[in-house]
C-alpha positions as YAML, in Angstrom:
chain: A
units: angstrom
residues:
- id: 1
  name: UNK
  ca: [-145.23, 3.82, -29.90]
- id: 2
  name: UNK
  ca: [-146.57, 0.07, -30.54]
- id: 3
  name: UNK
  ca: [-148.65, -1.38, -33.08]
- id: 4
  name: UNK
  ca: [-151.98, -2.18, -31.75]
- id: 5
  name: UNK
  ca: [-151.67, -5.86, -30.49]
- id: 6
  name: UNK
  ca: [-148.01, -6.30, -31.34]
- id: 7
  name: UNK
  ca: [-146.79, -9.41, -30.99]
- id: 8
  name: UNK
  ca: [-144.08, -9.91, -27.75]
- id: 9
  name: UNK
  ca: [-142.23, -12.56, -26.69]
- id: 10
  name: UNK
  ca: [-141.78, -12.49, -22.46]
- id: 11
  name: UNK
  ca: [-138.55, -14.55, -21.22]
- id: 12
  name: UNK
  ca: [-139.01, -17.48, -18.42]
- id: 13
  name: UNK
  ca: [-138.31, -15.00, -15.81]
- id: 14
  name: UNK
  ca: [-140.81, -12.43, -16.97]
- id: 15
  name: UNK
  ca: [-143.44, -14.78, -17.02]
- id: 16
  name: UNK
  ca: [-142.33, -15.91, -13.51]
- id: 17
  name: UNK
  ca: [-142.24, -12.23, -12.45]
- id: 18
  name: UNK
  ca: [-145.74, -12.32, -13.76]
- id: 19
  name: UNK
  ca: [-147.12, -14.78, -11.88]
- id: 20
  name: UNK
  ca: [-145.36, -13.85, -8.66]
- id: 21
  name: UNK
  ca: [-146.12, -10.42, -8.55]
- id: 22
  name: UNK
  ca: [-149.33, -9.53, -10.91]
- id: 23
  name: UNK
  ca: [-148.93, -5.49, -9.80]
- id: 24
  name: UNK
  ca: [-145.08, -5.39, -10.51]
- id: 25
  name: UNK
  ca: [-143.71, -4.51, -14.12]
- id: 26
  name: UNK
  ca: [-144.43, -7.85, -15.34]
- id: 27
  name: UNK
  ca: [-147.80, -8.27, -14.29]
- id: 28
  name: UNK
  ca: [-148.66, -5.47, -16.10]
- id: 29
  name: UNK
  ca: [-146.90, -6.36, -19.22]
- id: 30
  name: UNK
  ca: [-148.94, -9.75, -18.86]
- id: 31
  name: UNK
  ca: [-152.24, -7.82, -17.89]
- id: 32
  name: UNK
  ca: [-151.30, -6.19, -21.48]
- id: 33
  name: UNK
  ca: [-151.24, -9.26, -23.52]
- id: 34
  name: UNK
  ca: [-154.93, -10.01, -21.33]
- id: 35
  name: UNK
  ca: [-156.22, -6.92, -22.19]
- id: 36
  name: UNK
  ca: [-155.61, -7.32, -26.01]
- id: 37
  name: UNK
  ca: [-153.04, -5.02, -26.51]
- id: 38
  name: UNK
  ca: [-150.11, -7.13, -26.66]
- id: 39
  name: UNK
  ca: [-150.35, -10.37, -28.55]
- id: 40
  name: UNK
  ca: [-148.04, -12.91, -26.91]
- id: 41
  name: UNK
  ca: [-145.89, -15.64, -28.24]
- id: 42
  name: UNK
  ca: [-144.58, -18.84, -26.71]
- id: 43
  name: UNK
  ca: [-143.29, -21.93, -28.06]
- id: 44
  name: UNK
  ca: [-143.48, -25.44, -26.08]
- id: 45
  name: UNK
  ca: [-139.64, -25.03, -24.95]
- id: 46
  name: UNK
  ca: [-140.59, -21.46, -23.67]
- id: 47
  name: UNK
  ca: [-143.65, -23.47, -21.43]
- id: 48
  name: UNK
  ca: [-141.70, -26.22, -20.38]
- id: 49
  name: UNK
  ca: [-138.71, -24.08, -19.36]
- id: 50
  name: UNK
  ca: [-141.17, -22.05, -17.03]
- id: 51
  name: UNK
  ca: [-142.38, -24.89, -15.42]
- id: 52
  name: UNK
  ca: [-139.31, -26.50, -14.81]
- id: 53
  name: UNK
  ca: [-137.79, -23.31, -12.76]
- id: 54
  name: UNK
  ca: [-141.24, -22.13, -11.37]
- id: 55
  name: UNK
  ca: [-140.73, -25.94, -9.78]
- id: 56
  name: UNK
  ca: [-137.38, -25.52, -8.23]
- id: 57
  name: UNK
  ca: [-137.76, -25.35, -4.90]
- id: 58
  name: UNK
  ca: [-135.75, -22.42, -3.82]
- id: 59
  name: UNK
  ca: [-137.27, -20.49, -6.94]
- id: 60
  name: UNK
  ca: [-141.32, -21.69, -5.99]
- id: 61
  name: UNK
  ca: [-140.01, -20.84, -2.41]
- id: 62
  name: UNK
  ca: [-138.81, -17.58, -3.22]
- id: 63
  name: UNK
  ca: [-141.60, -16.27, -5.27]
- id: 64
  name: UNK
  ca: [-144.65, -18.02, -3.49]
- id: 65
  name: UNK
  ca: [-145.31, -20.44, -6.30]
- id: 66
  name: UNK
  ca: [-147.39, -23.19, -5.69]
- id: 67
  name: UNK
  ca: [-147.69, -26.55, -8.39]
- id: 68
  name: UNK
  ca: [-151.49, -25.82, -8.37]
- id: 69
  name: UNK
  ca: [-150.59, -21.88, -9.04]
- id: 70
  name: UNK
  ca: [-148.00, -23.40, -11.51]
- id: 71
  name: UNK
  ca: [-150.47, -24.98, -13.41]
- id: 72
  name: UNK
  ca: [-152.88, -22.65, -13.78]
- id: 73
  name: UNK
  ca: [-150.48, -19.98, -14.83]
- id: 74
  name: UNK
  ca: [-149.64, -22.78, -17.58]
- id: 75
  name: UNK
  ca: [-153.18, -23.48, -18.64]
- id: 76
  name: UNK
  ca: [-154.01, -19.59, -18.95]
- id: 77
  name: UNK
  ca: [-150.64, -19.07, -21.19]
- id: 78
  name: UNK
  ca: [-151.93, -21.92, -23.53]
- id: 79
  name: UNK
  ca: [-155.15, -19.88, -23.74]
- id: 80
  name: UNK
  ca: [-154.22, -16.54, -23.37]
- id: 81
  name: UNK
  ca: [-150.85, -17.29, -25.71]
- id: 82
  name: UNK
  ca: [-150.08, -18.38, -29.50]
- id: 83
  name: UNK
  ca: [-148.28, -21.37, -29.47]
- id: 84
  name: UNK
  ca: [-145.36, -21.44, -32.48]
- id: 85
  name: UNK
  ca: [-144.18, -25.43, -32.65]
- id: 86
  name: UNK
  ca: [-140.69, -25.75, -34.44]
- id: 87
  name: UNK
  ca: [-139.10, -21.86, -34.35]
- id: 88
  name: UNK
  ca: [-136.52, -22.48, -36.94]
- id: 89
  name: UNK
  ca: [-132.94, -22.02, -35.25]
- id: 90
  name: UNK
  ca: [-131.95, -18.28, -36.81]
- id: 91
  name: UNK
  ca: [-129.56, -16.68, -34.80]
- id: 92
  name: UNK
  ca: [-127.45, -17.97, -31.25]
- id: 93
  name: UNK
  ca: [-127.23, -15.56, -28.69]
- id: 94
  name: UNK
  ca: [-123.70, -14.91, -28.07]
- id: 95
  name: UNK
  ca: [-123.45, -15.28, -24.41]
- id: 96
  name: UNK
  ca: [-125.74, -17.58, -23.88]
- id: 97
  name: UNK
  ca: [-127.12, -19.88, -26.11]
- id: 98
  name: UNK
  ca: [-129.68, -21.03, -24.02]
- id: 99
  name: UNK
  ca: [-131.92, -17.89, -24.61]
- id: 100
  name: UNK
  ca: [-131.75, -18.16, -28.32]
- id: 101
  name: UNK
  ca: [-135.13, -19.59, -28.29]
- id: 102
  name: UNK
  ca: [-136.56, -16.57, -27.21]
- id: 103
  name: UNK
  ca: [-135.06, -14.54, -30.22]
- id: 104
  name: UNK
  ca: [-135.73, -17.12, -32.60]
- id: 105
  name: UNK
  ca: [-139.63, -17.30, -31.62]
- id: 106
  name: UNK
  ca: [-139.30, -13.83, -32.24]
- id: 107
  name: UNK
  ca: [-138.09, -13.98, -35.24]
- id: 108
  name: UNK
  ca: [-140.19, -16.66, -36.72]
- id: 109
  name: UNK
  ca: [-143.15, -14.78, -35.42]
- id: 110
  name: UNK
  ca: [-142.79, -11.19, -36.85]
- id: 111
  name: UNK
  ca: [-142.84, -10.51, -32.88]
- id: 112
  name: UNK
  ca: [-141.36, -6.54, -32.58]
- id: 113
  name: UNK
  ca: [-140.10, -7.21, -29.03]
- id: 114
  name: UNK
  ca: [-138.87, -9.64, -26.76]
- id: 115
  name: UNK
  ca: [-139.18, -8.43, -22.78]
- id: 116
  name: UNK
  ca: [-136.34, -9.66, -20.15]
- id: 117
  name: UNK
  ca: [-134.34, -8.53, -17.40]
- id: 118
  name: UNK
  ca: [-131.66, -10.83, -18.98]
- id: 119
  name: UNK
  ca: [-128.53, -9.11, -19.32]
- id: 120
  name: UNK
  ca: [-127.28, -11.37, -21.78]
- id: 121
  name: UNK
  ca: [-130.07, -10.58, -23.87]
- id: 122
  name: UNK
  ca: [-130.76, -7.23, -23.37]
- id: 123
  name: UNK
  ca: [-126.63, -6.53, -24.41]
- id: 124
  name: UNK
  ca: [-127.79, -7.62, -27.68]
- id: 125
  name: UNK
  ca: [-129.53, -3.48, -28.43]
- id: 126
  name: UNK
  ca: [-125.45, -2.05, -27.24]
- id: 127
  name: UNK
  ca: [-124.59, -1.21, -31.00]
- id: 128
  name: UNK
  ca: [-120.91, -0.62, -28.93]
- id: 129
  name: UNK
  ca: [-120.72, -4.04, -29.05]
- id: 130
  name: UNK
  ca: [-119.93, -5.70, -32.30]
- id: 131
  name: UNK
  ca: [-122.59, -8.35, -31.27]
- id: 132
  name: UNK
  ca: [-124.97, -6.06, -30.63]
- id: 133
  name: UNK
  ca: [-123.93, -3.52, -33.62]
- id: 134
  name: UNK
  ca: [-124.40, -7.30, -35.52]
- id: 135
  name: UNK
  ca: [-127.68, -7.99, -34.01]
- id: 136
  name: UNK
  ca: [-129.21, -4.39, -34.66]
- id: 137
  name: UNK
  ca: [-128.15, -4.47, -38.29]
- id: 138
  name: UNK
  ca: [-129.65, -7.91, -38.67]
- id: 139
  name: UNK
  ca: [-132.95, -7.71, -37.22]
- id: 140
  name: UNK
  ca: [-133.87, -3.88, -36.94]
- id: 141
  name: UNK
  ca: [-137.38, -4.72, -36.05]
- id: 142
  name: UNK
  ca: [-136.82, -6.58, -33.26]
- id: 143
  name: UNK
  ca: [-135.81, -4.92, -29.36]
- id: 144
  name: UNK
  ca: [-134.89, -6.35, -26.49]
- id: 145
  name: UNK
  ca: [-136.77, -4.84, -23.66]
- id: 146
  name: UNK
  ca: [-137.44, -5.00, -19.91]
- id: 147
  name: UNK
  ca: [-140.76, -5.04, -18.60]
- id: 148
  name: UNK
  ca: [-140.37, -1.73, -17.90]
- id: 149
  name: UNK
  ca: [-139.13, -0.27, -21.15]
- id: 150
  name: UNK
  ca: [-141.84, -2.20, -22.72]
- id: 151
  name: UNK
  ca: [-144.79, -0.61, -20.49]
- id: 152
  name: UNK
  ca: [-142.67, 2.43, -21.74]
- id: 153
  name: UNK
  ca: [-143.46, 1.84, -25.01]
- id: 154
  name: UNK
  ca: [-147.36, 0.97, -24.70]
- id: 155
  name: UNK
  ca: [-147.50, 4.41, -22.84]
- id: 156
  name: UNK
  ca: [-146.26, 6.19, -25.91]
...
């Protein structure tokens, strides 16, 4: 079970996902953070990576995404979203340094979850792993969830 209005942090592709498909798992995580019962985090790297893929051509092809859909997904993530400027640099994800901005939002943020399809970063809850059993230990408050594990949660 969650906290009422935890605090989340949803990858680029989640937040793609989202706009793409508003009745698929990340939609609904999105329609969470809408409906008050997920409080979600984003930091200006977080925006600007979204935009840059959700304006690749073969990705706005793919999912349907239009600049002027773009941009109003942008403008209701600003208002819909706390912004966090400056996430101090914490922790480097292992296999992909890349996403650490995601954890490290997280972290700065108290956020309890961060939600992606990601394997890179969802290998960092396999405690078989000694990066994982290393990320566990170090930040026990904070999963790494997919959409759907995280409208798991909500449910209870």
């Amino acid at each position: 079970m969650m906290p009422h209005a935890a605090r989340v942090v949803f990858d680029c592709n989640v937040l793609l996902q989202a706009l793409a498909s508003p009745n698929g798992p990340s939609g609904q995580c999105l329609a969470a953070v809408v409906a008050g019962r997920l409080v979600l985090i984003v930091s200006p790297e977080i925006l600007a990576e979204f935009a840059e893929v959700a304006t690749r051509p073969r990705v706005a092809q793919k999912l349907g995404v239009t600049e002027p859909m773009m941009q109003q997904a942008l403008t209701t993530l600003r208002q819909i979203a706390v912004v966090v400027d400056n996430a101090p640099h914490t922790y480097t994800v292992p296999d992909d340094a890349d996403d650490s901005i995601y954890i490290n939002v997280a972290l700065a943020t108290g956020a309890c979850v961060v939600t992606t399809r990601d394997n890179d970063l969802l290998r960092l809850m396999d405690e078989s792993s000694p990066a994982g059993k290393e990320f566990v230990t170090r930040f026990p408050h904070l999963a790494v969830l997919t959409p759907v594990g995280l409208l798991a949660l909500l449910r209870g």
